[in-house]
Structure formats: structure tokens, C-alpha cells
């Protein structure tokens, strides 16, 4: 609690009603700093979302190493702010901006991006799409634990983003694409898969879910040419034997970009930071 709030992250109590508890629509205590954009971090529970948030908002970049905090599964969103001056800024500056200790326009103008760490608890998955419309969110970080199965995370990606009619239709109307940086975390741990292998596993699991939905939708009738599945959901487009993550179809205005990082890999973490700060995609080796 206390360290997180000093360093730029507003933490809600698990299941409680802390006044700093934050969702897409609630206020952040006494003072919510001004921000130009919102970036959402989401993924399954345990995928490293909150650790990423702490790195983005709390770490002093003058430090040569960083140890992620111990986190627990939450039922409320954590919110942090990435300021243009976060590069090399100390904790006292962060405290002034986050907790309302300074009302100077000079300090307020430094705030650039609001970051929402959305809980990965399955009971909250249905609320995620309301946060991902273009009028609210600029881009998305989707976290996968590279040491674990992708099944739970892919289910969230598939149902709440890729085939969700509200998300797809709102981005299509905007004329823009929802850019998602898929971050495969914990890549420096034993048994971790690299981003190329993770991408294959994500694609295979998405294709499995697509086939399940197709079989349920057909139910004896041929709906292969229909662009919408059950309950109006958008369908992933397939031109070959399986889906192509580079071309999800005209009805799914989403672009996926994969990378890997460990929490001891400062170069990888800084690449995530660049994407959150200004949308710059990492250059992969």
C-alpha cells in the first residue's frame, strides 16, 4: 500500500471500498492528475500485470537493477500515471503528483499517460470490453506468463477483445486499429518460452476456440460465410488452414505485436515503457 501510493500507483483494497479504489469510471481520491491518453494492461491472473505497472510508474531509471514487488490477485483495478519526467525522477516528485501534494501547473503538465492495470479474475472479464473502446483507451498491453499455459489468457483475449462486437465495431467506426503489445513476461525464469513459441501457442489456442464456436454456431446449418458467430460475436477470418495473427480479418481492427521480457531485463521492460508512453513498438531481434 504505502510504497505504491508514494510512487505513483493508486491501489484499491481487494474486495473493499477504499476511497482510492479505481475502475474505468470512478475517481482517484482527492486528486486525479491530468492525462493525455489511457493505456490498459490486462491478462490472466498471475501474468505479471501489476509488476509491469509498478515498473512503469515506480522505478527510478537511475537504478541499474529492479526487483518486482510481491503482488496478489485483485478484484479492483490499479491505476498509475506515467509522466514525461518519469525518466530519472525520484520518489518525492512522484508523490507530489500522485497524492495531490503539488497543485502547480508545471507539475500537472508533466502527466502524459494514465495506466489501468485491469484485474485478471475471470469474474471481471465481461466488464473489460467497456474499457477498450477508442474514446477511452489508446492502446493495450496484454500480458502472458511465459512459464505457464496460455489457455486462460487466450480465452480472455478471444472473448473480450478479438470477437467482442462492441470492441470491434467501435474501433472500426473510428477508422483506427487497436494496437496490442503482447508481452510474454518472466522470460528469464526456468522453463520460459520465447515470444515466437508463445505466439504459436496463442495462435493454436485461438484457432481451437474458433473451431469450437464454429461447430456450435453451425449446429447443423452452414454458417461458414457469415462474419458473425453466436450472439453477434465477430468471427476470426481464416484463409488457409489456420488463422493468421497478422491478418485477423476486416471485421477485427486489431494488430498484435509479440515481445518477451523478464523482470530483470531492463531493456525489455524499457521497451514496454516506450510503447506505453508513446506507442513505439519494440524492434525485435
PDB file of C-alpha atoms in Angstrom:
ATOM      1  CA  UNK A   1       0.000   0.000   0.000  1.00  0.00           C
ATOM      2  CA  UNK A   2       2.085   2.933   1.209  1.00  0.00           C
ATOM      3  CA  UNK A   3       5.046   2.494  -1.110  1.00  0.00           C
ATOM      4  CA  UNK A   4       2.772   2.008  -4.093  1.00  0.00           C
ATOM      5  CA  UNK A   5       0.891   5.224  -3.424  1.00  0.00           C
ATOM      6  CA  UNK A   6       4.073   7.222  -2.901  1.00  0.00           C
ATOM      7  CA  UNK A   7       5.474   6.049  -6.180  1.00  0.00           C
ATOM      8  CA  UNK A   8       2.581   6.752  -8.468  1.00  0.00           C
ATOM      9  CA  UNK A   9       0.198   3.793  -8.278  1.00  0.00           C
ATOM     10  CA  UNK A  10      -3.255   4.019  -6.733  1.00  0.00           C
ATOM     11  CA  UNK A  11      -4.100   0.671  -5.199  1.00  0.00           C
ATOM     12  CA  UNK A  12      -7.633  -0.487  -4.391  1.00  0.00           C
ATOM     13  CA  UNK A  13      -8.229  -2.848  -1.482  1.00  0.00           C
ATOM     14  CA  UNK A  14      -9.087  -6.378  -2.503  1.00  0.00           C
ATOM     15  CA  UNK A  15     -12.851  -6.636  -2.301  1.00  0.00           C
ATOM     16  CA  UNK A  16     -13.077  -3.493  -0.177  1.00  0.00           C
ATOM     17  CA  UNK A  17     -14.234   0.078  -0.658  1.00  0.00           C
ATOM     18  CA  UNK A  18     -11.063   2.100  -0.257  1.00  0.00           C
ATOM     19  CA  UNK A  19     -11.653   5.672  -1.441  1.00  0.00           C
ATOM     20  CA  UNK A  20      -8.733   5.255  -3.857  1.00  0.00           C
ATOM     21  CA  UNK A  21     -10.293   2.156  -5.389  1.00  0.00           C
ATOM     22  CA  UNK A  22     -10.379   2.811  -9.094  1.00  0.00           C
ATOM     23  CA  UNK A  23     -12.300   1.483 -12.084  1.00  0.00           C
ATOM     24  CA  UNK A  24     -12.794   2.942 -15.542  1.00  0.00           C
ATOM     25  CA  UNK A  25     -15.419   5.342 -14.251  1.00  0.00           C
ATOM     26  CA  UNK A  26     -14.533   6.132 -10.621  1.00  0.00           C
ATOM     27  CA  UNK A  27     -12.419   8.997  -9.285  1.00  0.00           C
ATOM     28  CA  UNK A  28      -8.987   8.672  -7.727  1.00  0.00           C
ATOM     29  CA  UNK A  29      -9.364  10.064  -4.203  1.00  0.00           C
ATOM     30  CA  UNK A  30      -8.807  13.790  -3.774  1.00  0.00           C
ATOM     31  CA  UNK A  31      -6.900  14.412  -6.959  1.00  0.00           C
ATOM     32  CA  UNK A  32      -6.715  12.680 -10.329  1.00  0.00           C
ATOM     33  CA  UNK A  33      -3.760  14.057 -12.307  1.00  0.00           C
ATOM     34  CA  UNK A  34      -4.393  15.256 -15.857  1.00  0.00           C
ATOM     35  CA  UNK A  35      -3.515  12.769 -18.576  1.00  0.00           C
ATOM     36  CA  UNK A  36      -3.498  12.769 -22.355  1.00  0.00           C
ATOM     37  CA  UNK A  37      -4.016   9.056 -23.031  1.00  0.00           C
ATOM     38  CA  UNK A  38      -5.068   5.840 -21.309  1.00  0.00           C
ATOM     39  CA  UNK A  39      -3.262   2.523 -21.740  1.00  0.00           C
ATOM     40  CA  UNK A  40      -4.776  -0.665 -20.327  1.00  0.00           C
ATOM     41  CA  UNK A  41      -2.707  -3.613 -19.078  1.00  0.00           C
ATOM     42  CA  UNK A  42      -4.680  -6.849 -18.980  1.00  0.00           C
ATOM     43  CA  UNK A  43      -4.183 -10.610 -18.998  1.00  0.00           C
ATOM     44  CA  UNK A  44      -4.882 -13.643 -16.852  1.00  0.00           C
ATOM     45  CA  UNK A  45      -4.213 -13.636 -13.111  1.00  0.00           C
ATOM     46  CA  UNK A  46      -0.532 -14.080 -12.336  1.00  0.00           C
ATOM     47  CA  UNK A  47       0.675 -12.908 -15.749  1.00  0.00           C
ATOM     48  CA  UNK A  48       2.722 -10.008 -14.366  1.00  0.00           C
ATOM     49  CA  UNK A  49       0.372  -7.075 -14.988  1.00  0.00           C
ATOM     50  CA  UNK A  50       0.816  -5.361 -11.628  1.00  0.00           C
ATOM     51  CA  UNK A  51       4.579  -5.878 -11.660  1.00  0.00           C
ATOM     52  CA  UNK A  52       4.656  -4.150 -15.061  1.00  0.00           C
ATOM     53  CA  UNK A  53       2.586  -1.287 -13.660  1.00  0.00           C
ATOM     54  CA  UNK A  54       4.984  -0.855 -10.751  1.00  0.00           C
ATOM     55  CA  UNK A  55       7.949  -0.792 -13.107  1.00  0.00           C
ATOM     56  CA  UNK A  56       6.329   1.797 -15.356  1.00  0.00           C
ATOM     57  CA  UNK A  57       5.274   4.109 -12.547  1.00  0.00           C
ATOM     58  CA  UNK A  58       7.592   3.459  -9.640  1.00  0.00           C
ATOM     59  CA  UNK A  59      11.108   2.670 -10.736  1.00  0.00           C
ATOM     60  CA  UNK A  60      13.763   5.358 -10.677  1.00  0.00           C
ATOM     61  CA  UNK A  61      15.520   4.886 -14.023  1.00  0.00           C
ATOM     62  CA  UNK A  62      18.863   5.862 -12.471  1.00  0.00           C
ATOM     63  CA  UNK A  63      18.866   2.457 -10.761  1.00  0.00           C
ATOM     64  CA  UNK A  64      20.769  -0.315 -12.545  1.00  0.00           C
ATOM     65  CA  UNK A  65      18.592  -3.131 -11.215  1.00  0.00           C
ATOM     66  CA  UNK A  66      14.992  -3.619 -10.146  1.00  0.00           C
ATOM     67  CA  UNK A  67      13.169  -6.197  -8.044  1.00  0.00           C
ATOM     68  CA  UNK A  68       9.414  -6.537  -8.720  1.00  0.00           C
ATOM     69  CA  UNK A  69       7.055  -6.277  -5.746  1.00  0.00           C
ATOM     70  CA  UNK A  70       5.116  -9.218  -4.371  1.00  0.00           C
ATOM     71  CA  UNK A  71       1.551  -8.895  -5.694  1.00  0.00           C
ATOM     72  CA  UNK A  72      -1.762 -10.628  -5.022  1.00  0.00           C
ATOM     73  CA  UNK A  73      -4.806 -11.299  -7.177  1.00  0.00           C
ATOM     74  CA  UNK A  74      -7.096  -8.281  -7.002  1.00  0.00           C
ATOM     75  CA  UNK A  75     -10.753  -7.642  -7.747  1.00  0.00           C
ATOM     76  CA  UNK A  76     -10.253  -3.932  -8.425  1.00  0.00           C
ATOM     77  CA  UNK A  77      -8.131  -2.046 -10.929  1.00  0.00           C
ATOM     78  CA  UNK A  78      -4.833  -0.428 -10.031  1.00  0.00           C
ATOM     79  CA  UNK A  79      -4.175   2.924 -11.668  1.00  0.00           C
ATOM     80  CA  UNK A  80      -0.838   4.609 -12.219  1.00  0.00           C
ATOM     81  CA  UNK A  81       0.454   7.602 -14.150  1.00  0.00           C
ATOM     82  CA  UNK A  82       3.490   7.677 -16.409  1.00  0.00           C
ATOM     83  CA  UNK A  83       4.839  11.210 -16.603  1.00  0.00           C
ATOM     84  CA  UNK A  84       7.164  12.546 -19.254  1.00  0.00           C
ATOM     85  CA  UNK A  85       9.598  13.325 -16.453  1.00  0.00           C
ATOM     86  CA  UNK A  86       9.461   9.781 -15.021  1.00  0.00           C
ATOM     87  CA  UNK A  87      12.786   9.090 -16.695  1.00  0.00           C
ATOM     88  CA  UNK A  88      15.193   9.609 -13.815  1.00  0.00           C
ATOM     89  CA  UNK A  89      12.698  11.235 -11.442  1.00  0.00           C
ATOM     90  CA  UNK A  90      12.893  10.426  -7.741  1.00  0.00           C
ATOM     91  CA  UNK A  91      10.066   9.264  -5.469  1.00  0.00           C
ATOM     92  CA  UNK A  92       9.438  12.699  -3.957  1.00  0.00           C
ATOM     93  CA  UNK A  93       8.356  14.044  -7.346  1.00  0.00           C
ATOM     94  CA  UNK A  94       6.086  11.065  -7.883  1.00  0.00           C
ATOM     95  CA  UNK A  95       4.436  11.604  -4.510  1.00  0.00           C
ATOM     96  CA  UNK A  96       3.752  15.246  -5.281  1.00  0.00           C
ATOM     97  CA  UNK A  97       1.937  14.453  -8.476  1.00  0.00           C
ATOM     98  CA  UNK A  98       0.043  11.316  -7.442  1.00  0.00           C
ATOM     99  CA  UNK A  99      -1.154  12.327  -3.998  1.00  0.00           C
ATOM    100  CA  UNK A 100      -2.010  15.914  -4.813  1.00  0.00           C
ATOM    101  CA  UNK A 101       0.910  17.361  -2.866  1.00  0.00           C
ATOM    102  CA  UNK A 102       1.523  19.925  -5.584  1.00  0.00           C
ATOM    103  CA  UNK A 103      -1.041  21.974  -7.449  1.00  0.00           C
ATOM    104  CA  UNK A 104       1.430  23.749  -9.711  1.00  0.00           C
ATOM    105  CA  UNK A 105       0.535  23.676 -13.378  1.00  0.00           C
ATOM    106  CA  UNK A 106       4.182  22.863 -14.088  1.00  0.00           C
ATOM    107  CA  UNK A 107       3.910  19.572 -12.204  1.00  0.00           C
ATOM    108  CA  UNK A 108       0.463  18.760 -13.554  1.00  0.00           C
ATOM    109  CA  UNK A 109       1.502  19.292 -17.158  1.00  0.00           C
ATOM    110  CA  UNK A 110       4.121  16.549 -16.850  1.00  0.00           C
ATOM    111  CA  UNK A 111       1.476  13.819 -16.665  1.00  0.00           C
ATOM    112  CA  UNK A 112       1.155  12.101 -20.030  1.00  0.00           C
ATOM    113  CA  UNK A 113      -0.425   8.630 -19.735  1.00  0.00           C
ATOM    114  CA  UNK A 114      -2.873   7.015 -17.331  1.00  0.00           C
ATOM    115  CA  UNK A 115      -2.261   3.265 -16.964  1.00  0.00           C
ATOM    116  CA  UNK A 116      -5.037   0.945 -15.825  1.00  0.00           C
ATOM    117  CA  UNK A 117      -3.951  -2.487 -14.587  1.00  0.00           C
ATOM    118  CA  UNK A 118      -7.178  -4.422 -15.095  1.00  0.00           C
ATOM    119  CA  UNK A 119      -7.686  -7.460 -12.807  1.00  0.00           C
ATOM    120  CA  UNK A 120      -7.361 -10.884 -14.382  1.00  0.00           C
ATOM    121  CA  UNK A 121     -10.001 -12.516 -12.196  1.00  0.00           C
ATOM    122  CA  UNK A 122     -12.436 -14.384 -14.517  1.00  0.00           C
ATOM    123  CA  UNK A 123     -15.485 -12.844 -12.805  1.00  0.00           C
ATOM    124  CA  UNK A 124     -14.472  -9.420 -14.187  1.00  0.00           C
ATOM    125  CA  UNK A 125     -13.802 -10.449 -17.793  1.00  0.00           C
ATOM    126  CA  UNK A 126     -17.212  -9.332 -19.040  1.00  0.00           C
ATOM    127  CA  UNK A 127     -16.573  -5.746 -17.895  1.00  0.00           C
ATOM    128  CA  UNK A 128     -13.239  -5.375 -19.691  1.00  0.00           C
ATOM    129  CA  UNK A 129     -14.651  -4.558 -23.186  1.00  0.00           C
ATOM    130  CA  UNK A 130     -16.356  -1.390 -21.912  1.00  0.00           C
ATOM    131  CA  UNK A 131     -12.883  -0.041 -21.142  1.00  0.00           C
ATOM    132  CA  UNK A 132     -11.397  -0.850 -24.541  1.00  0.00           C
ATOM    133  CA  UNK A 133     -13.349   1.491 -26.805  1.00  0.00           C
ATOM    134  CA  UNK A 134     -11.241   4.093 -28.669  1.00  0.00           C
ATOM    135  CA  UNK A 135     -12.769   7.060 -26.853  1.00  0.00           C
ATOM    136  CA  UNK A 136     -11.306   5.667 -23.608  1.00  0.00           C
ATOM    137  CA  UNK A 137      -8.209   3.635 -24.442  1.00  0.00           C
ATOM    138  CA  UNK A 138      -5.352   4.474 -26.822  1.00  0.00           C
ATOM    139  CA  UNK A 139      -3.568   1.091 -26.847  1.00  0.00           C
ATOM    140  CA  UNK A 140      -3.272  -2.111 -24.883  1.00  0.00           C
ATOM    141  CA  UNK A 141      -0.624  -4.230 -23.187  1.00  0.00           C
ATOM    142  CA  UNK A 142      -1.660  -7.886 -22.905  1.00  0.00           C
ATOM    143  CA  UNK A 143       0.483  -9.955 -20.532  1.00  0.00           C
ATOM    144  CA  UNK A 144       1.163 -13.695 -20.672  1.00  0.00           C
ATOM    145  CA  UNK A 145       3.298 -15.599 -18.167  1.00  0.00           C
ATOM    146  CA  UNK A 146       5.852 -17.286 -20.461  1.00  0.00           C
ATOM    147  CA  UNK A 147       6.328 -20.113 -17.944  1.00  0.00           C
ATOM    148  CA  UNK A 148       2.650 -21.108 -17.898  1.00  0.00           C
ATOM    149  CA  UNK A 149      -0.114 -22.328 -20.213  1.00  0.00           C
ATOM    150  CA  UNK A 150      -1.666 -19.712 -22.494  1.00  0.00           C
ATOM    151  CA  UNK A 151      -5.203 -21.155 -22.247  1.00  0.00           C
ATOM    152  CA  UNK A 152      -6.686 -18.759 -19.683  1.00  0.00           C
ATOM    153  CA  UNK A 153      -5.107 -15.664 -21.227  1.00  0.00           C
ATOM    154  CA  UNK A 154      -6.139 -16.615 -24.766  1.00  0.00           C
ATOM    155  CA  UNK A 155      -9.718 -17.123 -23.633  1.00  0.00           C
ATOM    156  CA  UNK A 156      -9.741 -13.529 -22.337  1.00  0.00           C
ATOM    157  CA  UNK A 157      -8.077 -12.203 -25.498  1.00  0.00           C
ATOM    158  CA  UNK A 158     -10.511 -14.082 -27.719  1.00  0.00           C
ATOM    159  CA  UNK A 159     -13.835 -13.463 -25.990  1.00  0.00           C
ATOM    160  CA  UNK A 160     -13.355  -9.998 -24.512  1.00  0.00           C
ATOM    161  CA  UNK A 161     -11.361  -8.398 -27.335  1.00  0.00           C
ATOM    162  CA  UNK A 162     -10.921 -10.143 -30.683  1.00  0.00           C
ATOM    163  CA  UNK A 163     -14.501 -11.328 -31.272  1.00  0.00           C
ATOM    164  CA  UNK A 164     -16.306  -8.878 -28.996  1.00  0.00           C
ATOM    165  CA  UNK A 165     -18.744  -6.925 -31.170  1.00  0.00           C
ATOM    166  CA  UNK A 166     -18.629  -3.706 -29.093  1.00  0.00           C
ATOM    167  CA  UNK A 167     -14.829  -3.559 -29.171  1.00  0.00           C
ATOM    168  CA  UNK A 168     -14.519  -4.417 -32.866  1.00  0.00           C
ATOM    169  CA  UNK A 169     -17.330  -2.184 -34.087  1.00  0.00           C
ATOM    170  CA  UNK A 170     -16.175   0.854 -32.086  1.00  0.00           C
ATOM    171  CA  UNK A 171     -12.618   0.629 -33.423  1.00  0.00           C
ATOM    172  CA  UNK A 172     -13.872   0.005 -36.960  1.00  0.00           C
ATOM    173  CA  UNK A 173     -16.036   3.134 -36.785  1.00  0.00           C
ATOM    174  CA  UNK A 174     -13.051   5.131 -35.540  1.00  0.00           C
ATOM    175  CA  UNK A 175     -11.044   4.159 -38.623  1.00  0.00           C
ATOM    176  CA  UNK A 176      -8.155   3.065 -36.414  1.00  0.00           C
ATOM    177  CA  UNK A 177      -6.754  -0.231 -35.152  1.00  0.00           C
ATOM    178  CA  UNK A 178      -6.442  -1.275 -31.535  1.00  0.00           C
ATOM    179  CA  UNK A 179      -2.711  -1.884 -31.185  1.00  0.00           C
ATOM    180  CA  UNK A 180      -1.912  -4.627 -28.663  1.00  0.00           C
ATOM    181  CA  UNK A 181       1.598  -5.289 -27.390  1.00  0.00           C
ATOM    182  CA  UNK A 182       1.568  -8.908 -26.237  1.00  0.00           C
ATOM    183  CA  UNK A 183       4.220  -9.068 -23.515  1.00  0.00           C
ATOM    184  CA  UNK A 184       5.461 -12.552 -22.598  1.00  0.00           C
ATOM    185  CA  UNK A 185       6.709 -11.948 -19.063  1.00  0.00           C
ATOM    186  CA  UNK A 186       9.115 -13.883 -16.824  1.00  0.00           C
ATOM    187  CA  UNK A 187      11.247 -14.809 -19.842  1.00  0.00           C
ATOM    188  CA  UNK A 188      14.328 -15.012 -17.611  1.00  0.00           C
ATOM    189  CA  UNK A 189      12.816 -17.783 -15.473  1.00  0.00           C
ATOM    190  CA  UNK A 190      13.428 -21.505 -15.911  1.00  0.00           C
ATOM    191  CA  UNK A 191      11.053 -23.115 -18.387  1.00  0.00           C
ATOM    192  CA  UNK A 192      10.014 -19.836 -20.026  1.00  0.00           C
ATOM    193  CA  UNK A 193       9.089 -19.891 -23.711  1.00  0.00           C
ATOM    194  CA  UNK A 194      10.350 -17.186 -26.075  1.00  0.00           C
ATOM    195  CA  UNK A 195       7.897 -14.862 -27.794  1.00  0.00           C
ATOM    196  CA  UNK A 196       7.987 -16.844 -31.066  1.00  0.00           C
ATOM    197  CA  UNK A 197       6.940 -20.056 -29.352  1.00  0.00           C
ATOM    198  CA  UNK A 198       4.345 -18.193 -27.292  1.00  0.00           C
ATOM    199  CA  UNK A 199       2.934 -16.673 -30.494  1.00  0.00           C
ATOM    200  CA  UNK A 200       2.472 -20.157 -31.986  1.00  0.00           C
ATOM    201  CA  UNK A 201       0.735 -21.393 -28.836  1.00  0.00           C
ATOM    202  CA  UNK A 202      -1.546 -18.343 -28.761  1.00  0.00           C
ATOM    203  CA  UNK A 203      -2.432 -18.842 -32.423  1.00  0.00           C
ATOM    204  CA  UNK A 204      -3.174 -22.552 -31.932  1.00  0.00           C
ATOM    205  CA  UNK A 205      -5.395 -21.903 -28.915  1.00  0.00           C
ATOM    206  CA  UNK A 206      -7.249 -19.100 -30.720  1.00  0.00           C
ATOM    207  CA  UNK A 207      -7.852 -21.466 -33.619  1.00  0.00           C
ATOM    208  CA  UNK A 208      -9.167 -24.135 -31.249  1.00  0.00           C
ATOM    209  CA  UNK A 209     -11.640 -21.666 -29.734  1.00  0.00           C
ATOM    210  CA  UNK A 210     -12.642 -20.521 -33.217  1.00  0.00           C
ATOM    211  CA  UNK A 211     -13.431 -24.102 -34.267  1.00  0.00           C
ATOM    212  CA  UNK A 212     -15.455 -24.733 -31.107  1.00  0.00           C
ATOM    213  CA  UNK A 213     -17.521 -21.614 -31.772  1.00  0.00           C
ATOM    214  CA  UNK A 214     -17.945 -22.539 -35.420  1.00  0.00           C
ATOM    215  CA  UNK A 215     -19.236 -26.004 -34.552  1.00  0.00           C
ATOM    216  CA  UNK A 216     -21.678 -24.558 -32.009  1.00  0.00           C
ATOM    217  CA  UNK A 217     -22.829 -21.852 -34.416  1.00  0.00           C
ATOM    218  CA  UNK A 218     -23.378 -24.269 -37.288  1.00  0.00           C
ATOM    219  CA  UNK A 219     -25.346 -26.789 -35.263  1.00  0.00           C
ATOM    220  CA  UNK A 220     -26.418 -28.484 -38.463  1.00  0.00           C
ATOM    221  CA  UNK A 221     -26.635 -25.305 -40.556  1.00  0.00           C
ATOM    222  CA  UNK A 222     -23.839 -23.933 -42.668  1.00  0.00           C
ATOM    223  CA  UNK A 223     -22.779 -20.563 -41.237  1.00  0.00           C
ATOM    224  CA  UNK A 224     -19.244 -20.568 -42.658  1.00  0.00           C
ATOM    225  CA  UNK A 225     -19.870 -17.479 -44.787  1.00  0.00           C
ATOM    226  CA  UNK A 226     -21.405 -15.451 -42.002  1.00  0.00           C
ATOM    227  CA  UNK A 227     -18.994 -12.910 -40.477  1.00  0.00           C
ATOM    228  CA  UNK A 228     -20.723 -13.077 -37.106  1.00  0.00           C
ATOM    229  CA  UNK A 229     -20.991 -16.009 -34.761  1.00  0.00           C
ATOM    230  CA  UNK A 230     -23.129 -16.675 -31.719  1.00  0.00           C
ATOM    231  CA  UNK A 231     -24.720 -13.689 -30.001  1.00  0.00           C
ATOM    232  CA  UNK A 232     -23.457 -11.325 -32.675  1.00  0.00           C
ATOM    233  CA  UNK A 233     -19.789 -12.029 -31.903  1.00  0.00           C
ATOM    234  CA  UNK A 234     -17.321 -11.319 -34.699  1.00  0.00           C
ATOM    235  CA  UNK A 235     -15.608 -14.339 -36.271  1.00  0.00           C
ATOM    236  CA  UNK A 236     -11.891 -14.704 -36.870  1.00  0.00           C
ATOM    237  CA  UNK A 237     -11.132 -14.806 -40.576  1.00  0.00           C
ATOM    238  CA  UNK A 238      -9.307 -17.824 -41.988  1.00  0.00           C
ATOM    239  CA  UNK A 239      -7.865 -18.010 -45.500  1.00  0.00           C
ATOM    240  CA  UNK A 240      -5.626 -21.057 -45.049  1.00  0.00           C
ATOM    241  CA  UNK A 241      -5.621 -23.980 -42.645  1.00  0.00           C
ATOM    242  CA  UNK A 242      -5.432 -21.803 -39.557  1.00  0.00           C
ATOM    243  CA  UNK A 243      -5.803 -18.176 -38.506  1.00  0.00           C
ATOM    244  CA  UNK A 244      -3.122 -15.641 -39.386  1.00  0.00           C
ATOM    245  CA  UNK A 245      -2.304 -13.362 -36.460  1.00  0.00           C
ATOM    246  CA  UNK A 246      -1.011 -10.751 -38.909  1.00  0.00           C
ATOM    247  CA  UNK A 247      -4.385 -10.630 -40.714  1.00  0.00           C
ATOM    248  CA  UNK A 248      -7.306 -11.278 -38.393  1.00  0.00           C
ATOM    249  CA  UNK A 249      -9.903 -10.038 -40.886  1.00  0.00           C
ATOM    250  CA  UNK A 250     -11.556  -6.763 -41.878  1.00  0.00           C
ATOM    251  CA  UNK A 251     -14.088  -7.037 -39.056  1.00  0.00           C
ATOM    252  CA  UNK A 252     -11.365  -7.249 -36.398  1.00  0.00           C
ATOM    253  CA  UNK A 253      -9.403  -3.950 -36.423  1.00  0.00           C
ATOM    254  CA  UNK A 254      -6.725  -5.232 -34.060  1.00  0.00           C
ATOM    255  CA  UNK A 255      -2.977  -5.596 -34.550  1.00  0.00           C
ATOM    256  CA  UNK A 256      -0.984  -7.940 -32.311  1.00  0.00           C
ATOM    257  CA  UNK A 257       2.740  -7.488 -31.653  1.00  0.00           C
ATOM    258  CA  UNK A 258       4.654 -10.014 -29.540  1.00  0.00           C
ATOM    259  CA  UNK A 259       7.730  -9.500 -27.357  1.00  0.00           C
ATOM    260  CA  UNK A 260       9.303 -11.103 -24.303  1.00  0.00           C
ATOM    261  CA  UNK A 261      10.846  -9.700 -21.149  1.00  0.00           C
ATOM    262  CA  UNK A 262      11.948 -10.826 -17.726  1.00  0.00           C
ATOM    263  CA  UNK A 263      11.547  -8.623 -14.687  1.00  0.00           C
ATOM    264  CA  UNK A 264      15.327  -8.485 -14.510  1.00  0.00           C
ATOM    265  CA  UNK A 265      15.561  -7.498 -18.183  1.00  0.00           C
ATOM    266  CA  UNK A 266      15.650  -3.712 -18.072  1.00  0.00           C
ATOM    267  CA  UNK A 267      15.981  -3.395 -21.859  1.00  0.00           C
ATOM    268  CA  UNK A 268      12.782  -5.379 -22.354  1.00  0.00           C
ATOM    269  CA  UNK A 269      10.942  -3.503 -19.627  1.00  0.00           C
ATOM    270  CA  UNK A 270      12.027  -0.182 -21.099  1.00  0.00           C
ATOM    271  CA  UNK A 271      10.664  -1.313 -24.482  1.00  0.00           C
ATOM    272  CA  UNK A 272       7.288  -1.834 -22.792  1.00  0.00           C
ATOM    273  CA  UNK A 273       7.646   1.609 -21.241  1.00  0.00           C
ATOM    274  CA  UNK A 274       8.263   3.206 -24.646  1.00  0.00           C
ATOM    275  CA  UNK A 275       5.127   1.577 -26.041  1.00  0.00           C
ATOM    276  CA  UNK A 276       3.027   2.760 -23.101  1.00  0.00           C
ATOM    277  CA  UNK A 277       4.472   6.257 -23.220  1.00  0.00           C
ATOM    278  CA  UNK A 278       4.166   6.971 -26.930  1.00  0.00           C
ATOM    279  CA  UNK A 279       3.047   3.868 -28.843  1.00  0.00           C
ATOM    280  CA  UNK A 280       6.504   2.951 -30.151  1.00  0.00           C
ATOM    281  CA  UNK A 281       6.616  -0.769 -30.929  1.00  0.00           C
ATOM    282  CA  UNK A 282       9.769  -2.698 -29.898  1.00  0.00           C
ATOM    283  CA  UNK A 283      12.304  -3.729 -32.526  1.00  0.00           C
ATOM    284  CA  UNK A 284      12.611  -7.472 -32.190  1.00  0.00           C
ATOM    285  CA  UNK A 285      15.847  -9.326 -32.817  1.00  0.00           C
TER     286      UNK A 285
END
